[in-house]
Short mmCIF file of C-alpha atoms in Angstrom, two decimals:
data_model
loop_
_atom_site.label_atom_id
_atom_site.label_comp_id
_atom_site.label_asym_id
_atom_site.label_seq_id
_atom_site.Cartn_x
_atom_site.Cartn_y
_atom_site.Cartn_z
CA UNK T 48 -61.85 13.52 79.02
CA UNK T 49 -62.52 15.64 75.60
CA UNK T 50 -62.46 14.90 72.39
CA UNK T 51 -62.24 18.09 70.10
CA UNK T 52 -62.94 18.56 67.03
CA UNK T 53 -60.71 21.76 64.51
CA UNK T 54 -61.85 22.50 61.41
CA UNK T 55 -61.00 26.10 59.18
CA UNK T 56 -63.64 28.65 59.05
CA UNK T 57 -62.77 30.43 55.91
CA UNK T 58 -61.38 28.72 52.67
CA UNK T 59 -58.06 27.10 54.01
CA UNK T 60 -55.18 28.40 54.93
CA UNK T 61 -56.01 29.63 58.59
CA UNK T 62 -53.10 28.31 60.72
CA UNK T 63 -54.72 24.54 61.56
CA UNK T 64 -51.62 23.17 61.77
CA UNK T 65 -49.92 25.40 64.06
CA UNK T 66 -53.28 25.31 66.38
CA UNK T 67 -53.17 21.30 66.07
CA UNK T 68 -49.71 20.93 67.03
CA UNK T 69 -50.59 23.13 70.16
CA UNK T 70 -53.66 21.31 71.15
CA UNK T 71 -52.01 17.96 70.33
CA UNK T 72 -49.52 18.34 73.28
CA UNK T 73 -52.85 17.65 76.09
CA UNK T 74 -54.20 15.01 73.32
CA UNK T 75 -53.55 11.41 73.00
CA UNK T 76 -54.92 10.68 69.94
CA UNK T 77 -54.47 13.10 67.00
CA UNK T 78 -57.07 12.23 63.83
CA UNK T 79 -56.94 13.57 59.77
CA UNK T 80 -60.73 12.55 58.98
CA UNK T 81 -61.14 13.77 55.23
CA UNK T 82 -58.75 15.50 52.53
CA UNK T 83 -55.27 14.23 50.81
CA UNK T 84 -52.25 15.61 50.02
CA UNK T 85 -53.62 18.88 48.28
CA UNK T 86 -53.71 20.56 52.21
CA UNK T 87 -50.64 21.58 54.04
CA UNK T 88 -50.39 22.22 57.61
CA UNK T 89 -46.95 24.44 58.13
CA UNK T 90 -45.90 24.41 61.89
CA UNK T 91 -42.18 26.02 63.61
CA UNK T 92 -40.77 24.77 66.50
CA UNK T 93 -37.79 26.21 68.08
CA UNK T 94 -37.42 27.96 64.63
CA UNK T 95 -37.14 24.87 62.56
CA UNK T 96 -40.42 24.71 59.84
CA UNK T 97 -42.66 21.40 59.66
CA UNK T 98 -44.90 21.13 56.90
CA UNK T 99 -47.40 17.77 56.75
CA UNK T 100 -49.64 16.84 53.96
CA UNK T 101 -51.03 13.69 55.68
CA UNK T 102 -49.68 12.88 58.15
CA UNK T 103 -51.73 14.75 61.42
CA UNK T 104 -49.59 17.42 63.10
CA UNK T 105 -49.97 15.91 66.64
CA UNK T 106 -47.19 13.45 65.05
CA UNK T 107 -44.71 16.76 66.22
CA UNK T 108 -45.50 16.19 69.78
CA UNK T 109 -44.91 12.32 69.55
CA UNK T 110 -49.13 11.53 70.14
CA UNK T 111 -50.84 8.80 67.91
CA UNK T 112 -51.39 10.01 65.22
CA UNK T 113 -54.69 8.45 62.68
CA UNK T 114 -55.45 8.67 58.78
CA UNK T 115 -59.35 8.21 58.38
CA UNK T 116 -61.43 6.59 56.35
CA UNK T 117 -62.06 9.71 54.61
CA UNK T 118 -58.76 10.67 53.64
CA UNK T 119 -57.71 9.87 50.22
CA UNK T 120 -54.06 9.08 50.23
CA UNK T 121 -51.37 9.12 47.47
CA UNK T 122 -49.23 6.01 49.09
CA UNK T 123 -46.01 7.54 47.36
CA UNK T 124 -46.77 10.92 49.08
CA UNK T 125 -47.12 9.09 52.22
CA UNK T 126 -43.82 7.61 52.24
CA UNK T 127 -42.04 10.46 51.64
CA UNK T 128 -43.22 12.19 54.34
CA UNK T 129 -42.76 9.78 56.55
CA UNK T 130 -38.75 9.07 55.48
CA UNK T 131 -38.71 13.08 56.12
CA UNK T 132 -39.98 13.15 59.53
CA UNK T 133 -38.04 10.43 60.08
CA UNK T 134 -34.94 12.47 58.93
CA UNK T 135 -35.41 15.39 61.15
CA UNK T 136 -35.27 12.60 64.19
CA UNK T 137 -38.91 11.89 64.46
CA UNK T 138 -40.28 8.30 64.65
CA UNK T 139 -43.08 7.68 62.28
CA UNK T 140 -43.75 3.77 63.13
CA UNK T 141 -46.68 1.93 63.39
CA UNK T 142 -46.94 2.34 67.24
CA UNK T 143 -47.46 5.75 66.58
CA UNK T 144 -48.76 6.24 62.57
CA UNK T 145 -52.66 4.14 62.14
CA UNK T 146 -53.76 4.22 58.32
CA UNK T 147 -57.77 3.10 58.20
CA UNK T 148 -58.12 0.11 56.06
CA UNK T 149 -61.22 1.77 54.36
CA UNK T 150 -59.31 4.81 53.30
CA UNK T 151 -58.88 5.29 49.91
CA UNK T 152 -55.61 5.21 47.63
CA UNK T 153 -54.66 7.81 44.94
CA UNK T 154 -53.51 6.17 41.68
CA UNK T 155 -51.71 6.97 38.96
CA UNK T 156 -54.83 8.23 36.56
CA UNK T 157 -56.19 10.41 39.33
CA UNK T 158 -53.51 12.51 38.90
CA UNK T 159 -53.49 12.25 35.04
CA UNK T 160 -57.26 13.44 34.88
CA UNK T 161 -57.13 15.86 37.35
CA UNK T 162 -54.63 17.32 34.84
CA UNK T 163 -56.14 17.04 31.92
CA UNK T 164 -59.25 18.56 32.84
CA UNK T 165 -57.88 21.24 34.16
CA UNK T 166 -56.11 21.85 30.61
CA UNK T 167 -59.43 21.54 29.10
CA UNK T 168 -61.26 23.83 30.89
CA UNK T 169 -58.25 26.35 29.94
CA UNK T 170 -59.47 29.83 31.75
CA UNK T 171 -62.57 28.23 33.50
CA UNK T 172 -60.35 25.94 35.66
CA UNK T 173 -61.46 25.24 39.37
CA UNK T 174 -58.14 25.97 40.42
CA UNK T 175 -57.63 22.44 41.32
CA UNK T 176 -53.37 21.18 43.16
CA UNK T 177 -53.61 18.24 40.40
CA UNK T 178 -53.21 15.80 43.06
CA UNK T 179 -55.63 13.41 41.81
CA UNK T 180 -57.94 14.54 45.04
CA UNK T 181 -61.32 14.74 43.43
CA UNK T 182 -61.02 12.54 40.68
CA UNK T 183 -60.47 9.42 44.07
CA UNK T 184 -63.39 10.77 45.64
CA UNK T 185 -65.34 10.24 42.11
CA UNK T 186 -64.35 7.05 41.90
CA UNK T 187 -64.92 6.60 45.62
CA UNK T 188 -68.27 8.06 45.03
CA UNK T 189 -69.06 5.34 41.80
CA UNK T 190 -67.54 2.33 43.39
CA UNK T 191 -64.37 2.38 41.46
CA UNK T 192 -62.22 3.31 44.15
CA UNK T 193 -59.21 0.97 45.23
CA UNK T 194 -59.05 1.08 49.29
CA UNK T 195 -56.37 0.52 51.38
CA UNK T 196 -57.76 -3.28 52.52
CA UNK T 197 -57.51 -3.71 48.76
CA UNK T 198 -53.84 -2.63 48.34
CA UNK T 199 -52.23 -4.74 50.85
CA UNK T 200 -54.05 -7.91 49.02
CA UNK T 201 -52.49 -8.36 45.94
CA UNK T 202 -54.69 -10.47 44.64
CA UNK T 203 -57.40 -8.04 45.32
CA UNK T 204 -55.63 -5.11 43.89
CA UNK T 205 -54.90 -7.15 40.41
CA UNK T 206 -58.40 -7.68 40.40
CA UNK T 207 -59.40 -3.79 40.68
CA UNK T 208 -57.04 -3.08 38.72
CA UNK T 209 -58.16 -5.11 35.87
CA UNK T 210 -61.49 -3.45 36.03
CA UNK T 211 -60.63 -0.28 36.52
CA UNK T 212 -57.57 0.45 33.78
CA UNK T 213 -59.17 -0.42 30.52
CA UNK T 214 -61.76 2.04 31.06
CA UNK T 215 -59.53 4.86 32.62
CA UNK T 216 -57.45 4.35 29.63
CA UNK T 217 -59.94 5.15 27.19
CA UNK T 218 -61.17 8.32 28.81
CA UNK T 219 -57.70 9.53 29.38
CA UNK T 220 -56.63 9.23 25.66
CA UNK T 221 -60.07 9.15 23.66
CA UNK T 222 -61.65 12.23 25.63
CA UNK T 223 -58.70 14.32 27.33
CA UNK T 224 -56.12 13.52 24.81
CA UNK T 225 -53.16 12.34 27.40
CA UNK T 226 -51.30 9.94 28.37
CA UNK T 227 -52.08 6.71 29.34
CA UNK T 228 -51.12 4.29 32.34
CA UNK T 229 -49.74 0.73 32.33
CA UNK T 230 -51.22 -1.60 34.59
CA UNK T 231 -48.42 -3.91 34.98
CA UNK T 232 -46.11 -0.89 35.89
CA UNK T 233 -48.82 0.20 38.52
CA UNK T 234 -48.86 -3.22 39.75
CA UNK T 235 -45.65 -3.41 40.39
CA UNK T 236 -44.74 -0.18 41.83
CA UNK T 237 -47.95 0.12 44.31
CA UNK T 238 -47.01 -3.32 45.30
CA UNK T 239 -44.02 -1.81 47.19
CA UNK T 240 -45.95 0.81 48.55
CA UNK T 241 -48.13 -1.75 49.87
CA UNK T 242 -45.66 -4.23 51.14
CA UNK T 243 -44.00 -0.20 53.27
CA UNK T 244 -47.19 0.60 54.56
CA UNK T 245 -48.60 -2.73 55.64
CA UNK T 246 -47.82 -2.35 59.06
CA UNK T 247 -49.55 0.77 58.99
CA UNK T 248 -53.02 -0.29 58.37
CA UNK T 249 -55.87 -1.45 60.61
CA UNK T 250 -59.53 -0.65 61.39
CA UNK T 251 -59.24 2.91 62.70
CA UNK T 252 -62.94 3.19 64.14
CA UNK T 253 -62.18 0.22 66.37
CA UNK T 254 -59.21 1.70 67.69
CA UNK T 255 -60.52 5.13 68.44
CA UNK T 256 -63.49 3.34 70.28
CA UNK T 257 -60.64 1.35 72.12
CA UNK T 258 -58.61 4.79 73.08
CA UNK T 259 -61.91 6.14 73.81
CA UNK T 260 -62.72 3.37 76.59
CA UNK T 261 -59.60 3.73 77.99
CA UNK T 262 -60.29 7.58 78.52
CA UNK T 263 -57.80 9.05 75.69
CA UNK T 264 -58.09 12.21 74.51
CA UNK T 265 -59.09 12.42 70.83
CA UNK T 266 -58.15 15.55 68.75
CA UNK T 267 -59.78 15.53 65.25
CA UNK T 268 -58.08 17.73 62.61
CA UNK T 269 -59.83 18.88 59.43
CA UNK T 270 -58.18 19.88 56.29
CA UNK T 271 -59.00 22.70 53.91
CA UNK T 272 -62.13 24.89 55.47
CA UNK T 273 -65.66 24.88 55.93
CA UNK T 274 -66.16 27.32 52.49
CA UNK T 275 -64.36 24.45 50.13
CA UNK T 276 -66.57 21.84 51.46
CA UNK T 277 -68.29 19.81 48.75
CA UNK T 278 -72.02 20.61 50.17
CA UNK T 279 -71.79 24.19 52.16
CA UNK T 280 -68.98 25.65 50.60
CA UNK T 281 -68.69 28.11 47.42
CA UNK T 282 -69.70 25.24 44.69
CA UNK T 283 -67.52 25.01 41.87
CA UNK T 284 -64.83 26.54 43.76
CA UNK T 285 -64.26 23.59 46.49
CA UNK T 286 -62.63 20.32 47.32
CA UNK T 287 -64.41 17.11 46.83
CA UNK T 288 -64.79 16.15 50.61
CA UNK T 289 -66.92 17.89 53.15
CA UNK T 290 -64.15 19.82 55.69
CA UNK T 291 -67.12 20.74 58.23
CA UNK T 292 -67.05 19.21 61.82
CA UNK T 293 -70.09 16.85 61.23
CA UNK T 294 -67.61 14.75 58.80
CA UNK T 295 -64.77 14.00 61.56
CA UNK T 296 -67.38 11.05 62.27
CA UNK T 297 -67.93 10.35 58.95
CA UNK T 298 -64.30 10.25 57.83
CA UNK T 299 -63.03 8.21 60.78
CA UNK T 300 -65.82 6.03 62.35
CA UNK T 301 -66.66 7.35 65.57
CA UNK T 302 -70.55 8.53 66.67
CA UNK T 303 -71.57 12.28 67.02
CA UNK T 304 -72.21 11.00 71.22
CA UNK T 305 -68.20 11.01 71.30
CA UNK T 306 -67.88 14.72 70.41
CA UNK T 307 -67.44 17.20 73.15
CA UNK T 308 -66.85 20.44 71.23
CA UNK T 309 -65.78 22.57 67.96
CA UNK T 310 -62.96 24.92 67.51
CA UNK T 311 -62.74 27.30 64.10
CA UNK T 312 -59.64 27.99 63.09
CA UNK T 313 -59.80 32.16 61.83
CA UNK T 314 -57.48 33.92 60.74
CA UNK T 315 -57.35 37.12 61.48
CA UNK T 316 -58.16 38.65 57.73
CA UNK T 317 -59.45 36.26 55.07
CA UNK T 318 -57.38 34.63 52.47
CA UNK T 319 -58.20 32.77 49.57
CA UNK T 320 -56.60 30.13 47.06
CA UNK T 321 -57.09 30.21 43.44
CA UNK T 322 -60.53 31.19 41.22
CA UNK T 323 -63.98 31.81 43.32
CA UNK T 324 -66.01 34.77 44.66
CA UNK T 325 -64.11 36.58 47.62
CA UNK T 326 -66.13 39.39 48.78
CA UNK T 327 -63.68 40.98 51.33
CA UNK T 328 -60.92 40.51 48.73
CA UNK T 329 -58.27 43.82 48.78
CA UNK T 330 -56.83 44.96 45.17
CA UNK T 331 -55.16 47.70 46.43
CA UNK T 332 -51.40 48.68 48.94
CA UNK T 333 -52.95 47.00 51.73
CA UNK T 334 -53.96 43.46 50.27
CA UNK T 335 -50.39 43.46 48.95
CA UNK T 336 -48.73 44.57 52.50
CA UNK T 337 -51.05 41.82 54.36
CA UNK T 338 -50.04 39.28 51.41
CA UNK T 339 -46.10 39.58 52.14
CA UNK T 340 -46.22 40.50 55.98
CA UNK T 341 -47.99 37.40 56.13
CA UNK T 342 -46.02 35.48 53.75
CA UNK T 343 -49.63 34.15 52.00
CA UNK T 344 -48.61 31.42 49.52
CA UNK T 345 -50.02 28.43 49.84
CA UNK T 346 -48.33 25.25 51.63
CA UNK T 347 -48.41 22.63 49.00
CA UNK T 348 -48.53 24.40 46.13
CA UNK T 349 -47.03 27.40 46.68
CA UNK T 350 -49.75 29.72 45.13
CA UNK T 351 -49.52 33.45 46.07
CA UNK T 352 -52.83 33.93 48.12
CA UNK T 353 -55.65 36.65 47.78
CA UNK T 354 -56.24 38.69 50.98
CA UNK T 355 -58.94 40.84 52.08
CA UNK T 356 -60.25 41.89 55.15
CA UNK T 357 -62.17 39.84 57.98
CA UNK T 358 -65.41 38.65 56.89
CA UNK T 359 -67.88 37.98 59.39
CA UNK T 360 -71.05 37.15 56.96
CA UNK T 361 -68.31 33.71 55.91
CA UNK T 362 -66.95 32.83 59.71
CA UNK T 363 -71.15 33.40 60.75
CA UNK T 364 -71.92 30.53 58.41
CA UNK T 365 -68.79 28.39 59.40
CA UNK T 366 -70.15 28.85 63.00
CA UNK T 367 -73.53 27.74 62.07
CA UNK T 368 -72.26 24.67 59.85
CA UNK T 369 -69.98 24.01 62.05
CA UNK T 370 -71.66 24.11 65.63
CA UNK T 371 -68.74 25.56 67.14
CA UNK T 372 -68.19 25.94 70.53
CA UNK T 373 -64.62 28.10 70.71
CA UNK T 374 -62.66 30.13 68.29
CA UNK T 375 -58.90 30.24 67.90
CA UNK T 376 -57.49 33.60 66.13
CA UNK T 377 -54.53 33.20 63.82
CA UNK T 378 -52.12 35.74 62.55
CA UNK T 379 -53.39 38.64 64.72
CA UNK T 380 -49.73 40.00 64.28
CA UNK T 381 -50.27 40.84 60.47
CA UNK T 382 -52.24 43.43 61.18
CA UNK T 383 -49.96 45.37 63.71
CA UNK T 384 -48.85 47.55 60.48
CA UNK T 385 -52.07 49.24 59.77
CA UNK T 386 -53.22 52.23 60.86
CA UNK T 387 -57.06 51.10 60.21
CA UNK T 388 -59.02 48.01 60.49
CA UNK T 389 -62.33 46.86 58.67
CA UNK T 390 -64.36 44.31 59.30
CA UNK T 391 -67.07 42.53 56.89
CA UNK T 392 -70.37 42.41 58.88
CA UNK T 393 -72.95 42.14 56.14
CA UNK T 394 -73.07 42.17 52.23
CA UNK T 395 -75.17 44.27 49.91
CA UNK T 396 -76.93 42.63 46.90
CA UNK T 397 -79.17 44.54 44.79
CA UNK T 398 -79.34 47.35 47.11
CA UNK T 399 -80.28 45.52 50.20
CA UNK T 400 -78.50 44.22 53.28
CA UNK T 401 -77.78 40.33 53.55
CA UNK T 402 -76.28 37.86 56.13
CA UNK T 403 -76.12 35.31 54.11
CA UNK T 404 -73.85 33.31 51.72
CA UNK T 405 -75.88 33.10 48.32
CA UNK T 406 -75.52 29.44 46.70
CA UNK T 407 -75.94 31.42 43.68
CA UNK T 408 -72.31 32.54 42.85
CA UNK T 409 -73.61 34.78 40.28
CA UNK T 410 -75.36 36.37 43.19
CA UNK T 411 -72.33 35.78 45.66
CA UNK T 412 -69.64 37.67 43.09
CA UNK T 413 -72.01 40.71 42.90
CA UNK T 414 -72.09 41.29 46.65
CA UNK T 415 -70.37 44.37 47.82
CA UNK T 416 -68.58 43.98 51.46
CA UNK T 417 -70.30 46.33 54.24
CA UNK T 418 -67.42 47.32 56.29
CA UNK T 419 -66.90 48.61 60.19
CA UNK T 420 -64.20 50.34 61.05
CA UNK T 421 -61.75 50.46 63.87
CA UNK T 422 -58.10 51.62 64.45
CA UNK T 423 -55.07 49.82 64.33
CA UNK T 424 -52.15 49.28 66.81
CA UNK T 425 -49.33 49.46 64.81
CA UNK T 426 -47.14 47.59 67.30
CA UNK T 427 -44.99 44.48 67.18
CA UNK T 428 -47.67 41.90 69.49
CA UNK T 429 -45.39 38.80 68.88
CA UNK T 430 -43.68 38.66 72.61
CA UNK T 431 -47.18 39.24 74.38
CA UNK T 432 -48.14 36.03 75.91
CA UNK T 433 -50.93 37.33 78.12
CA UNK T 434 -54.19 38.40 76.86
CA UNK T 435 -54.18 41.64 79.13
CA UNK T 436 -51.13 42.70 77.52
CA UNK T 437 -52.47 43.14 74.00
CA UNK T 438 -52.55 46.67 72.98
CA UNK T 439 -56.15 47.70 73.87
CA UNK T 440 -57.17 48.31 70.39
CA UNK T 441 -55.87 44.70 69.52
CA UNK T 442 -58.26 43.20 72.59
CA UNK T 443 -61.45 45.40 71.34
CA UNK T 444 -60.77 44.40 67.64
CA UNK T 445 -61.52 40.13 69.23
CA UNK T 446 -63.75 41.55 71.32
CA UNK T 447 -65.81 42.51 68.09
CA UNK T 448 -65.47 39.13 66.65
CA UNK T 449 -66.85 37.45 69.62
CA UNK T 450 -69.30 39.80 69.76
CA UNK T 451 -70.45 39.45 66.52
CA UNK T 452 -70.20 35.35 66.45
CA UNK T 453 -71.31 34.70 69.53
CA UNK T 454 -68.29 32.16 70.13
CA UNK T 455 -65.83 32.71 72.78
CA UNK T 456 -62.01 32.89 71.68
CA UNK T 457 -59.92 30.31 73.39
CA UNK T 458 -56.67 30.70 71.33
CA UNK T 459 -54.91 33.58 69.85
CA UNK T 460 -51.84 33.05 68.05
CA UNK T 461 -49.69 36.27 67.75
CA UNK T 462 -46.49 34.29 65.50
CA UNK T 463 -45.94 31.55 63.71
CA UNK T 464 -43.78 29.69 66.47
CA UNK T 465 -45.64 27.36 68.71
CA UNK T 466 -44.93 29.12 71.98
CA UNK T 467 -46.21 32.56 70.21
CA UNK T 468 -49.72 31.40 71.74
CA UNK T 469 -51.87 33.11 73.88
CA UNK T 470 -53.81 30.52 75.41
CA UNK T 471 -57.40 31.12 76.92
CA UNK T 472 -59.32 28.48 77.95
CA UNK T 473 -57.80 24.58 76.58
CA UNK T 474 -60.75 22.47 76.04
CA UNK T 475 -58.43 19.57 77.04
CA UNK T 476 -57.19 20.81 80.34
CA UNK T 477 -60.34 22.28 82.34
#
């Protein structure tokens, strides 16, 4: 028995979904631990595209699938994807869908300040899907949340809601300058989301302790990656919920004792989503060739993505943060149109060498990239299923990853399609 957890190394975007969806098919139990709807895991099977904002991929291979306490969900959002799994032929019950009673709910003024902050802060924005993600966590964070236990009471909601409006009201129009929300609308609205998800809803940690006794495998999926989380990650420029491994206990109510290893998702370059320091980052023919061979826009919102080359200095500090045990390499097949690969090892600030990510972002910005060099294969790697069949350059290029992490590579994905794997060692079936 194993229960893994997979969390990104870099700042999203690095194939979790695909690598999930894989692993999920020797799981049992398949677990979303922190995030909302503002991640998007994109996975193709038999040529048909999936994309999930909350719901955990494993739900593709018909596993349990579990929404954390740490999630924050937007109940509308929720619905919607499940009537559109449920369209393409795939059940999304409650024998198979668990929603943590202690998870929180995204309301209608989340959205509206996320919103109108971002307005305000005009060309200083954090770059921020206007999901209402942070603005639940704040409340979350001040006791002003409404939880999911709370929802399917309606007593209980009234009463939070009554609190909670008034005062939401007068920051929205008083300090922000938008609209406003009515409470008896919200009422009456969330009240059918309640009354469609009820079912849904139940103590999560006592269930995973219950699939754990009965020797299920757990597969814990992270959203978002370790460099937007709250703490570690490049502060402004991050979500509002820590994405590193040490929160998949956190964010679904299971003890660090039931943890058996860590896989970082890497992609095979770096990419980035909206404003923030980006060492590695290309400006020139090649960021652009990587950004539409790899079709880099972003999942949920659809933002075109900045690319750069591998950076080793950020996936060193995900390993760290992270404790991880395995890697899984995404997108190697991007690269097969370059003559000439670089790879990030260190940074130089102020005419030194550093292997570190400043907190300072100042500091972080002014960092040049130093580079290694090594060719390119220029060939089409997307049919290779063994390892030994890589082009040798391809195999000495992860060879200098592990080398320079000091974490073995257990997965390297060479396509988007789920059987354009190259599996190396499956922490669920040694």
């Amino acid at each position: 028995m194993a229960n893994i957890v997979v969390v990104g190394t870099q700042w999203g975007d690095e194939g979790k979904g695909k690598i999930v969806d894989l692993l999920a098919a020797n799981a049992d139990v398949v677990v979303r631990f922190q995030g909302g709807n503002n991640a998007g895991h994109t996975m193709v099977v038999d040529g048909e595209q999936f994309i999930s904002h909350l719901i955990p991929s494993g739900i593709l291979q018909k596993k349990v699938c579990v929404i954390g306490n740490g999630v924050v969900v937007d109940p509308e959002v929720l619905i919607e994807e499940i009537d559109y799994l449920e369209s393409k032929g795939i059940a999304v019950g409650p024998d198979i869908l668990m929603i943590s009673d202690r998870a929180h709910v995204i309301m209608p003024y989340h959205k509206l300040v996320d919103h109108g902050r971002e307005k305000m802060k005009g060309d200083k924005k954090i770059g921020t899907t206007g999901r209402g993600i942070g603005p639940s966590y704040e409340d979350k964070a001040t006791r002003r949340g409404v939880r999911f236990v709370d929802l399917i009471d309606p007593e209980s909601f009234n009463e939070r809601l009554q609190a909670i409006v008034p005062e939401k009201n007068f920051y929205l129009e008083k300090f922000l300058g938008t609209e406003t929300v009515d409470l008896e609308s919200i009422l009456e609205k969330y009240i059918q989301f309640a009354n469609r998800l009820k079912p849904y809803v139940t103590n999560v940690s006592m269930a995973l302790e219950k699939a754990g006794k009965a020797g299920k495998q757990i597969l814990f999926e992270g959203a978002q990656g370790t460099h937007l989380d709250i703490d570690h990650g490049t502060y402004p420029f991050v979500t509002s919920s820590n994405t590193a491994s040490g929160n998949a206990c956190c964010g679904s109510g299971v003890g660090p004792k039931d943890i058996n290893g860590v896989i970082g998702i890497v992609k095979a370059y770096t990419t980035r989503v909206g404003a923030g320091p980006f060492p590695s980052e290309l400006f020139d023919d090649i960021g652009d060739r990587i950004q539409k061979t790899g079709a880099e826009f972003g999942a949920t919102t659809g933002r075109r993505r900045r690319c750069g080359w591998l950076d080793t200095v950020i996936l060193n500090n995900a390993v760290r943060l992270n404790g991880l045990t395995g890697l899984a390499i995404t997108k190697l097949d991007v690269l097969g149109e370059l003559d000439e690969l670089r790879i990030c090892i260190a940074y130089e600030h102020n005419g030194r060498h550093i292997n570190d990510v400043p907190a300072n972002l100042n500091h972080l910005a002014a960092c040049k990239p130093v580079y290694e060099t090594m060719p390119g294969w220029r060939e089409d790697i997307r049919s290779i299923r063994r390892y030994e069949d890589l082009p040798e350059v391809a195999r000495q290029y992860l060879a200098r990853i592990e080398a320079l992490t000091g974490v073995p590579i257990q997965i390297v994905s060479v396509g988007p399609g789920r059987d354009e794997t190259i599996v190396l060692d499956n922490p669920f079936t040694r």
